[in-house]
């Protein structure tokens, strides 16, 4: 019996380090360590009644849902079309109703759009019963965006190339993050452009992943991890949004072990000792009124099927 509905959940990511290298063909060479954390978007796909793919977006009212496109510019739409082309599906069979239930902040540096794209690939592959090999799904994911492959894989992984080459790393234990969302998003290309402006005329070296960070993850050494966190997009993002420096300092003042911008920002991350400490820091930061505060732990798995209906 044909499937009527497939639901797939995919997590947000944080970058524990983000080394940015030279610009090549419109993208920067990256050396990063991704960690998937327990904030999720849920994507549901159904065969469409007509030959047109549609997208609807739902979620918590505090998220900037109006900023999420509901037309073919949504990366989930592109993901469904890319997979349909790969599978050689005719338009009438490939048309789907995509429902996105957002739990990941929009334009926050937490890769919510990438999570939607990864979830849509898995959901459509399942709905269409294509059994696409994992390596092909990862390749299609890489075409959709630099951090879409990681949203498929989840856990903790090194990202190289432009971020799309994902190699899982061994870690022990859970890591607890307080996440301060900004009410106003920040454009990733704008932050990279600011990085280029500052480095104009200088040779940018190839980036690497610090050994200290990988050792801390292997040893479940939270303080060691706190000392090893780094983000080359911190300076350019803070030049575009100077208030971020103070927000990061506020979390350290409230006893977070370390604070770091998430990817290209503007979400701020605060590393805590464990769940209780994260609850305390989140409670304190909530009182500042700078934006919505939540907490989540990682690593968690990548995109996975959470509902099937025949
Ligand atoms: O790959 P993705 O579509 O997520 O990238 C969005 C934008 O971020 C790119 O168009 C580019 O401006 C910037 N980017 C970059 N180098 C990377 C990844 C992203 O310059 N490695």
PDB file of C-alpha atoms and ligand atoms in Angstrom, residues 23 26-30 144-147 162-163 188-189 192, ligand 1:
ATOM      1  CA  UNK A  23      37.459  32.112  -0.768  1.00  0.00           C
ATOM      2  CA  UNK A  26      32.121  31.752  -4.121  1.00  0.00           C
ATOM      3  CA  UNK A  27      32.645  29.654  -0.967  1.00  0.00           C
ATOM      4  CA  UNK A  28      35.189  29.745   1.810  1.00  0.00           C
ATOM      5  CA  UNK A  29      37.259  26.735   2.730  1.00  0.00           C
ATOM      6  CA  UNK A  30      36.090  25.647   6.183  1.00  0.00           C
ATOM      7  CA  UNK A 144      21.636  22.036  -1.562  1.00  0.00           C
ATOM      8  CA  UNK A 145      23.877  23.759   0.984  1.00  0.00           C
ATOM      9  CA  UNK A 146      27.147  23.476   2.837  1.00  0.00           C
ATOM     10  CA  UNK A 147      25.691  22.192   6.099  1.00  0.00           C
ATOM     11  CA  UNK A 162      33.054  24.224   2.194  1.00  0.00           C
ATOM     12  CA  UNK A 163      31.505  22.382   5.159  1.00  0.00           C
ATOM     13  CA  UNK A 188      25.170  34.416   6.302  1.00  0.00           C
ATOM     14  CA  UNK A 189      26.481  35.866   2.983  1.00  0.00           C
ATOM     15  CA  UNK A 192      31.145  36.177   5.042  1.00  0.00           C
TER      16      UNK A 192
HETATM   17  O1  LIG B   1      26.099  26.654   1.313  1.00  0.00           O
HETATM   18  P1  LIG B   1      25.075  27.644   1.763  1.00  0.00           P
HETATM   19  O2  LIG B   1      23.994  27.857   0.746  1.00  0.00           O
HETATM   20  O3  LIG B   1      24.551  27.371   3.127  1.00  0.00           O
HETATM   21  O4  LIG B   1      25.849  29.043   1.883  1.00  0.00           O
HETATM   22  C1  LIG B   1      25.176  30.259   2.018  1.00  0.00           C
HETATM   23  C2  LIG B   1      26.164  31.377   1.749  1.00  0.00           C
HETATM   24  O5  LIG B   1      27.140  31.427   2.792  1.00  0.00           O
HETATM   25  C3  LIG B   1      26.962  31.237   0.467  1.00  0.00           C
HETATM   26  O6  LIG B   1      26.268  31.785  -0.620  1.00  0.00           O
HETATM   27  C4  LIG B   1      28.217  32.010   0.783  1.00  0.00           C
HETATM   28  O7  LIG B   1      27.978  33.406   0.661  1.00  0.00           O
HETATM   29  C5  LIG B   1      28.404  31.729   2.261  1.00  0.00           C
HETATM   30  N1  LIG B   1      29.321  30.593   2.493  1.00  0.00           N
HETATM   31  C6  LIG B   1      30.674  30.745   2.248  1.00  0.00           C
HETATM   32  N2  LIG B   1      31.523  29.692   2.468  1.00  0.00           N
HETATM   33  C7  LIG B   1      31.061  28.518   2.957  1.00  0.00           C
HETATM   34  C8  LIG B   1      29.691  28.345   3.228  1.00  0.00           C
HETATM   35  C9  LIG B   1      28.837  29.419   3.000  1.00  0.00           C
HETATM   36  O8  LIG B   1      31.124  31.811   1.815  1.00  0.00           O
HETATM   37  N3  LIG B   1      31.923  27.510   3.156  1.00  0.00           N
END
